[in-house]
Amino acid sequence: MKPFGMVSFSGSTKVGPFYMLIWEGVKRQTIREPRKDGQDHVKVGRPFSLYWKVRRTDKEGEPHRLGLAMCTAYEAVKLIDMWDDEANALADGFIDLNEFRDWFFGGWREAHWLDDLIEAYRSIDRSVYESVAKAFPGAALSEFLTSEYRRIKWKYPLIETTCKDFVNCPRCGRQNDALLFSHWGCCYCGWKG
């Protein structure tokens, strides 16, 4: 079956860099903003390519292909509906629900109104709440309530992987992919040799 689509990753969580989490099967999904052209990122039941750092500023070397994955789900989701979903956070490679929340809505700890807002959102007619949020389109609250993302899930193990060799970082001692380490240094501590 011909592959459809590709997804690029960069960065890391407290568990480790995304590429390692994908290869180890810890990260089995990703949450993305909808594409600007309105097209789907992937198609359910079709393989798609996973890449590391396709969009980057340094342009050192080629983007690194992580492998090929089979798409098992592609669905519209809202952050507010995933706010208390620990299983979702873990499947996305985060150490816990709080790290997931920090990633997607960094100011949530200072937003003292947020718990009350979520409780109200869950207890009333959502269409009423969304119309209120739409009345203030520039507010972070509106975005939090109404923005739809796309959750892409894939089957583990990957159909194929490019993971071949590993190297330990001389500074922190953690294991990195040898090719990625040669281009960008340690994905954990940032050391470059």
PDB file of C-alpha atoms in Angstrom:
ATOM      1  CA  MET A   1       0.000   0.000   0.000  1.00  0.00           C
ATOM      2  CA  LYS A   2       1.317   3.415  -0.981  1.00  0.00           C
ATOM      3  CA  PRO A   3       2.191   5.733   1.956  1.00  0.00           C
ATOM      4  CA  PHE A   4       0.150   8.904   2.421  1.00  0.00           C
ATOM      5  CA  GLY A   5       1.493  11.891   4.327  1.00  0.00           C
ATOM      6  CA  MET A   6       4.349  12.641   6.667  1.00  0.00           C
ATOM      7  CA  VAL A   7       4.718  14.041  10.163  1.00  0.00           C
ATOM      8  CA  SER A   8       7.824  15.793  11.491  1.00  0.00           C
ATOM      9  CA  PHE A   9       8.938  15.927  15.111  1.00  0.00           C
ATOM     10  CA  SER A  10      11.472  17.956  17.079  1.00  0.00           C
ATOM     11  CA  GLY A  11      12.016  18.557  20.745  1.00  0.00           C
ATOM     12  CA  SER A  12      11.595  16.345  23.752  1.00  0.00           C
ATOM     13  CA  THR A  13       9.629  15.722  26.916  1.00  0.00           C
ATOM     14  CA  LYS A  14      10.892  14.846  30.383  1.00  0.00           C
ATOM     15  CA  VAL A  15      10.850  11.214  29.226  1.00  0.00           C
ATOM     16  CA  GLY A  16      13.269  11.908  26.351  1.00  0.00           C
ATOM     17  CA  PRO A  17      13.518  13.156  22.765  1.00  0.00           C
ATOM     18  CA  PHE A  18      10.507  12.437  20.601  1.00  0.00           C
ATOM     19  CA  TYR A  19      12.470  10.280  18.148  1.00  0.00           C
ATOM     20  CA  MET A  20      13.530   7.877  20.916  1.00  0.00           C
ATOM     21  CA  LEU A  21       9.996   7.759  22.307  1.00  0.00           C
ATOM     22  CA  ILE A  22       8.663   6.887  18.840  1.00  0.00           C
ATOM     23  CA  TRP A  23      11.243   4.145  18.261  1.00  0.00           C
ATOM     24  CA  GLU A  24      10.632   2.688  21.738  1.00  0.00           C
ATOM     25  CA  GLY A  25       6.835   2.720  21.309  1.00  0.00           C
ATOM     26  CA  VAL A  26       6.266   5.141  24.196  1.00  0.00           C
ATOM     27  CA  LYS A  27       4.902   7.839  21.858  1.00  0.00           C
ATOM     28  CA  ARG A  28       2.157   6.329  19.714  1.00  0.00           C
ATOM     29  CA  GLN A  29       0.274   9.483  18.774  1.00  0.00           C
ATOM     30  CA  THR A  30       0.665  13.187  18.095  1.00  0.00           C
ATOM     31  CA  ILE A  31      -1.675  16.160  18.248  1.00  0.00           C
ATOM     32  CA  ARG A  32      -1.422  18.728  15.449  1.00  0.00           C
ATOM     33  CA  GLU A  33      -3.105  21.897  14.328  1.00  0.00           C
ATOM     34  CA  PRO A  34      -5.158  21.390  11.159  1.00  0.00           C
ATOM     35  CA  ARG A  35      -3.266  21.987   7.939  1.00  0.00           C
ATOM     36  CA  LYS A  36      -3.690  25.473   6.469  1.00  0.00           C
ATOM     37  CA  ASP A  37      -4.688  24.027   3.101  1.00  0.00           C
ATOM     38  CA  GLY A  38      -7.479  21.994   4.724  1.00  0.00           C
ATOM     39  CA  GLN A  39      -6.041  18.657   3.585  1.00  0.00           C
ATOM     40  CA  ASP A  40      -5.598  15.680   5.897  1.00  0.00           C
ATOM     41  CA  HIS A  41      -2.173  15.033   7.428  1.00  0.00           C
ATOM     42  CA  VAL A  42      -2.602  11.259   7.047  1.00  0.00           C
ATOM     43  CA  LYS A  43      -5.236   8.657   6.128  1.00  0.00           C
ATOM     44  CA  VAL A  44      -6.473   5.913   8.449  1.00  0.00           C
ATOM     45  CA  GLY A  45      -5.314   2.480   7.290  1.00  0.00           C
ATOM     46  CA  ARG A  46      -2.451   3.910   5.230  1.00  0.00           C
ATOM     47  CA  PRO A  47       1.225   4.103   6.171  1.00  0.00           C
ATOM     48  CA  PHE A  48       2.857   7.499   6.643  1.00  0.00           C
ATOM     49  CA  SER A  49       6.444   8.681   7.136  1.00  0.00           C
ATOM     50  CA  LEU A  50       7.832   9.996  10.419  1.00  0.00           C
ATOM     51  CA  TYR A  51      10.690  12.511  10.267  1.00  0.00           C
ATOM     52  CA  TRP A  52      12.929  14.315  12.741  1.00  0.00           C
ATOM     53  CA  LYS A  53      13.423  18.086  12.335  1.00  0.00           C
ATOM     54  CA  VAL A  54      12.141  18.726   8.827  1.00  0.00           C
ATOM     55  CA  ARG A  55      11.490  22.387   9.672  1.00  0.00           C
ATOM     56  CA  ARG A  56      14.584  23.803  11.315  1.00  0.00           C
ATOM     57  CA  THR A  57      16.709  26.901  10.959  1.00  0.00           C
ATOM     58  CA  ASP A  58      20.232  25.465  11.030  1.00  0.00           C
ATOM     59  CA  LYS A  59      19.824  23.447   7.781  1.00  0.00           C
ATOM     60  CA  GLU A  60      22.757  21.215   8.742  1.00  0.00           C
ATOM     61  CA  GLY A  61      22.339  17.931   6.903  1.00  0.00           C
ATOM     62  CA  GLU A  62      19.173  16.360   5.606  1.00  0.00           C
ATOM     63  CA  PRO A  63      16.020  15.771   7.643  1.00  0.00           C
ATOM     64  CA  HIS A  64      16.286  12.354   9.249  1.00  0.00           C
ATOM     65  CA  ARG A  65      13.576   9.817   8.429  1.00  0.00           C
ATOM     66  CA  LEU A  66      12.531   7.930  11.560  1.00  0.00           C
ATOM     67  CA  GLY A  67      10.501   5.282   9.804  1.00  0.00           C
ATOM     68  CA  LEU A  68       7.135   4.315   8.404  1.00  0.00           C
ATOM     69  CA  ALA A  69       4.039   3.909  10.606  1.00  0.00           C
ATOM     70  CA  MET A  70       0.522   2.587   9.996  1.00  0.00           C
ATOM     71  CA  CYS A  71      -2.139   5.180  10.824  1.00  0.00           C
ATOM     72  CA  THR A  72      -4.810   3.688  13.115  1.00  0.00           C
ATOM     73  CA  ALA A  73      -6.794   6.854  13.910  1.00  0.00           C
ATOM     74  CA  TYR A  74      -7.129  10.423  12.671  1.00  0.00           C
ATOM     75  CA  GLU A  75      -9.645  12.436  14.645  1.00  0.00           C
ATOM     76  CA  ALA A  76     -10.654  15.980  15.568  1.00  0.00           C
ATOM     77  CA  VAL A  77     -10.042  16.789  19.250  1.00  0.00           C
ATOM     78  CA  LYS A  78     -10.193  19.831  21.538  1.00  0.00           C
ATOM     79  CA  LEU A  79      -7.726  20.530  24.328  1.00  0.00           C
ATOM     80  CA  ILE A  80     -10.484  21.086  26.848  1.00  0.00           C
ATOM     81  CA  ASP A  81     -11.859  17.600  26.156  1.00  0.00           C
ATOM     82  CA  MET A  82      -8.420  16.044  26.789  1.00  0.00           C
ATOM     83  CA  TRP A  83      -7.603  18.192  29.830  1.00  0.00           C
ATOM     84  CA  ASP A  84      -7.969  15.370  32.384  1.00  0.00           C
ATOM     85  CA  ASP A  85      -7.040  12.453  30.103  1.00  0.00           C
ATOM     86  CA  GLU A  86      -3.881  10.934  31.609  1.00  0.00           C
ATOM     87  CA  ALA A  87      -3.835   8.036  29.106  1.00  0.00           C
ATOM     88  CA  ASN A  88      -3.805  10.551  26.246  1.00  0.00           C
ATOM     89  CA  ALA A  89      -0.852  12.424  27.792  1.00  0.00           C
ATOM     90  CA  LEU A  90       1.163   9.218  28.254  1.00  0.00           C
ATOM     91  CA  ALA A  91       0.432   7.987  24.704  1.00  0.00           C
ATOM     92  CA  ASP A  92       1.725  11.337  23.431  1.00  0.00           C
ATOM     93  CA  GLY A  93       5.081  10.774  25.171  1.00  0.00           C
ATOM     94  CA  PHE A  94       4.641  13.042  28.180  1.00  0.00           C
ATOM     95  CA  ILE A  95       5.685  11.985  31.672  1.00  0.00           C
ATOM     96  CA  ASP A  96       2.302  12.976  33.110  1.00  0.00           C
ATOM     97  CA  LEU A  97      -0.798  15.064  32.568  1.00  0.00           C
ATOM     98  CA  ASN A  98       0.832  18.244  33.899  1.00  0.00           C
ATOM     99  CA  GLU A  99       3.622  18.107  31.309  1.00  0.00           C
ATOM    100  CA  PHE A 100       0.993  17.658  28.570  1.00  0.00           C
ATOM    101  CA  ARG A 101      -0.864  20.701  29.898  1.00  0.00           C
ATOM    102  CA  ASP A 102       2.355  22.755  30.025  1.00  0.00           C
ATOM    103  CA  TRP A 103       3.110  21.878  26.386  1.00  0.00           C
ATOM    104  CA  PHE A 104      -0.278  22.924  24.999  1.00  0.00           C
ATOM    105  CA  PHE A 105      -1.364  25.688  27.404  1.00  0.00           C
ATOM    106  CA  GLY A 106       1.708  26.939  29.226  1.00  0.00           C
ATOM    107  CA  GLY A 107      -0.057  29.497  31.393  1.00  0.00           C
ATOM    108  CA  TRP A 108      -2.569  27.082  32.890  1.00  0.00           C
ATOM    109  CA  ARG A 109      -1.035  27.088  36.380  1.00  0.00           C
ATOM    110  CA  GLU A 110      -1.501  30.867  36.705  1.00  0.00           C
ATOM    111  CA  ALA A 111      -5.016  30.779  35.246  1.00  0.00           C
ATOM    112  CA  HIS A 112      -6.905  30.469  38.533  1.00  0.00           C
ATOM    113  CA  TRP A 113     -10.208  30.634  36.682  1.00  0.00           C
ATOM    114  CA  LEU A 114      -9.420  27.560  34.587  1.00  0.00           C
ATOM    115  CA  ASP A 115     -10.798  24.852  36.897  1.00  0.00           C
ATOM    116  CA  ASP A 116     -14.093  26.713  37.238  1.00  0.00           C
ATOM    117  CA  LEU A 117     -14.210  27.266  33.499  1.00  0.00           C
ATOM    118  CA  ILE A 118     -13.658  23.580  32.725  1.00  0.00           C
ATOM    119  CA  GLU A 119     -16.299  22.539  35.245  1.00  0.00           C
ATOM    120  CA  ALA A 120     -18.782  25.002  33.744  1.00  0.00           C
ATOM    121  CA  TYR A 121     -17.917  23.854  30.221  1.00  0.00           C
ATOM    122  CA  ARG A 122     -18.649  20.246  31.125  1.00  0.00           C
ATOM    123  CA  SER A 123     -21.889  21.003  32.948  1.00  0.00           C
ATOM    124  CA  ILE A 124     -23.735  23.196  30.416  1.00  0.00           C
ATOM    125  CA  ASP A 125     -24.705  23.076  26.787  1.00  0.00           C
ATOM    126  CA  ARG A 126     -21.410  23.309  24.911  1.00  0.00           C
ATOM    127  CA  SER A 127     -22.932  25.205  22.014  1.00  0.00           C
ATOM    128  CA  VAL A 128     -23.830  28.036  24.415  1.00  0.00           C
ATOM    129  CA  TYR A 129     -20.308  28.079  25.801  1.00  0.00           C
ATOM    130  CA  GLU A 130     -18.711  28.035  22.355  1.00  0.00           C
ATOM    131  CA  SER A 131     -20.861  30.944  21.194  1.00  0.00           C
ATOM    132  CA  VAL A 132     -19.687  32.978  24.211  1.00  0.00           C
ATOM    133  CA  ALA A 133     -16.072  32.081  23.409  1.00  0.00           C
ATOM    134  CA  LYS A 134     -16.574  33.084  19.769  1.00  0.00           C
ATOM    135  CA  ALA A 135     -17.742  36.520  20.910  1.00  0.00           C
ATOM    136  CA  PHE A 136     -14.157  37.149  22.101  1.00  0.00           C
ATOM    137  CA  PRO A 137     -12.117  35.568  19.282  1.00  0.00           C
ATOM    138  CA  GLY A 138      -8.701  36.990  20.227  1.00  0.00           C
ATOM    139  CA  ALA A 139      -8.726  35.759  23.809  1.00  0.00           C
ATOM    140  CA  ALA A 140      -6.698  32.776  24.987  1.00  0.00           C
ATOM    141  CA  LEU A 141      -9.881  31.479  26.579  1.00  0.00           C
ATOM    142  CA  SER A 142     -11.649  31.408  23.211  1.00  0.00           C
ATOM    143  CA  GLU A 143      -8.800  29.520  21.627  1.00  0.00           C
ATOM    144  CA  PHE A 144      -8.672  27.028  24.486  1.00  0.00           C
ATOM    145  CA  LEU A 145     -12.405  26.339  24.257  1.00  0.00           C
ATOM    146  CA  THR A 146     -12.937  26.218  20.519  1.00  0.00           C
ATOM    147  CA  SER A 147      -9.695  25.286  18.745  1.00  0.00           C
ATOM    148  CA  GLU A 148      -9.804  21.896  17.103  1.00  0.00           C
ATOM    149  CA  TYR A 149      -6.668  19.857  16.641  1.00  0.00           C
ATOM    150  CA  ARG A 150      -6.053  16.560  14.861  1.00  0.00           C
ATOM    151  CA  ARG A 151      -4.917  13.520  16.818  1.00  0.00           C
ATOM    152  CA  ILE A 152      -2.906  11.049  14.761  1.00  0.00           C
ATOM    153  CA  LYS A 153      -2.411   7.559  16.211  1.00  0.00           C
ATOM    154  CA  TRP A 154      -0.184   4.829  14.824  1.00  0.00           C
ATOM    155  CA  LYS A 155       0.529   1.173  15.378  1.00  0.00           C
ATOM    156  CA  TYR A 156       3.657   0.024  17.176  1.00  0.00           C
ATOM    157  CA  PRO A 157       6.027  -1.451  16.175  1.00  0.00           C
ATOM    158  CA  LEU A 158       6.678   0.753  13.173  1.00  0.00           C
ATOM    159  CA  ILE A 159       6.451  -0.866   9.743  1.00  0.00           C
ATOM    160  CA  GLU A 160      10.092   0.044   9.245  1.00  0.00           C
ATOM    161  CA  THR A 161      12.604   2.064  11.206  1.00  0.00           C
ATOM    162  CA  THR A 162      15.863   3.812  10.407  1.00  0.00           C
ATOM    163  CA  CYS A 163      17.227   3.377  13.939  1.00  0.00           C
ATOM    164  CA  LYS A 164      20.562   1.549  13.564  1.00  0.00           C
ATOM    165  CA  ASP A 165      23.260   2.770  15.936  1.00  0.00           C
ATOM    166  CA  PHE A 166      23.343   4.532  19.268  1.00  0.00           C
ATOM    167  CA  VAL A 167      25.957   6.610  21.071  1.00  0.00           C
ATOM    168  CA  ASN A 168      26.128   7.767  24.693  1.00  0.00           C
ATOM    169  CA  CYS A 169      26.555  11.480  25.382  1.00  0.00           C
ATOM    170  CA  PRO A 170      29.899  12.200  27.082  1.00  0.00           C
ATOM    171  CA  ARG A 171      28.293  14.870  29.295  1.00  0.00           C
ATOM    172  CA  CYS A 172      25.063  13.266  30.558  1.00  0.00           C
ATOM    173  CA  GLY A 173      25.682   9.638  29.568  1.00  0.00           C
ATOM    174  CA  ARG A 174      22.244   9.184  27.965  1.00  0.00           C
ATOM    175  CA  GLN A 175      21.732   7.200  24.784  1.00  0.00           C
ATOM    176  CA  ASN A 176      21.144   9.049  21.480  1.00  0.00           C
ATOM    177  CA  ASP A 177      20.759   7.949  17.878  1.00  0.00           C
ATOM    178  CA  ALA A 178      24.276   8.122  16.417  1.00  0.00           C
ATOM    179  CA  LEU A 179      23.315   9.952  13.204  1.00  0.00           C
ATOM    180  CA  LEU A 180      21.140  12.527  14.960  1.00  0.00           C
ATOM    181  CA  PHE A 181      23.816  13.016  17.635  1.00  0.00           C
ATOM    182  CA  SER A 182      26.421  13.742  14.934  1.00  0.00           C
ATOM    183  CA  HIS A 183      24.192  16.500  13.464  1.00  0.00           C
ATOM    184  CA  TRP A 184      22.546  18.125  16.493  1.00  0.00           C
ATOM    185  CA  GLY A 185      24.312  16.853  19.595  1.00  0.00           C
ATOM    186  CA  CYS A 186      22.619  15.373  22.632  1.00  0.00           C
ATOM    187  CA  CYS A 187      18.824  15.579  22.562  1.00  0.00           C
ATOM    188  CA  TYR A 188      18.738  15.482  26.366  1.00  0.00           C
ATOM    189  CA  CYS A 189      21.353  17.982  27.583  1.00  0.00           C
ATOM    190  CA  GLY A 190      22.206  19.816  24.322  1.00  0.00           C
ATOM    191  CA  TRP A 191      25.927  18.970  24.393  1.00  0.00           C
ATOM    192  CA  LYS A 192      27.664  19.261  21.007  1.00  0.00           C
ATOM    193  CA  GLY A 193      31.139  17.823  20.537  1.00  0.00           C
TER     194      GLY A 193
END
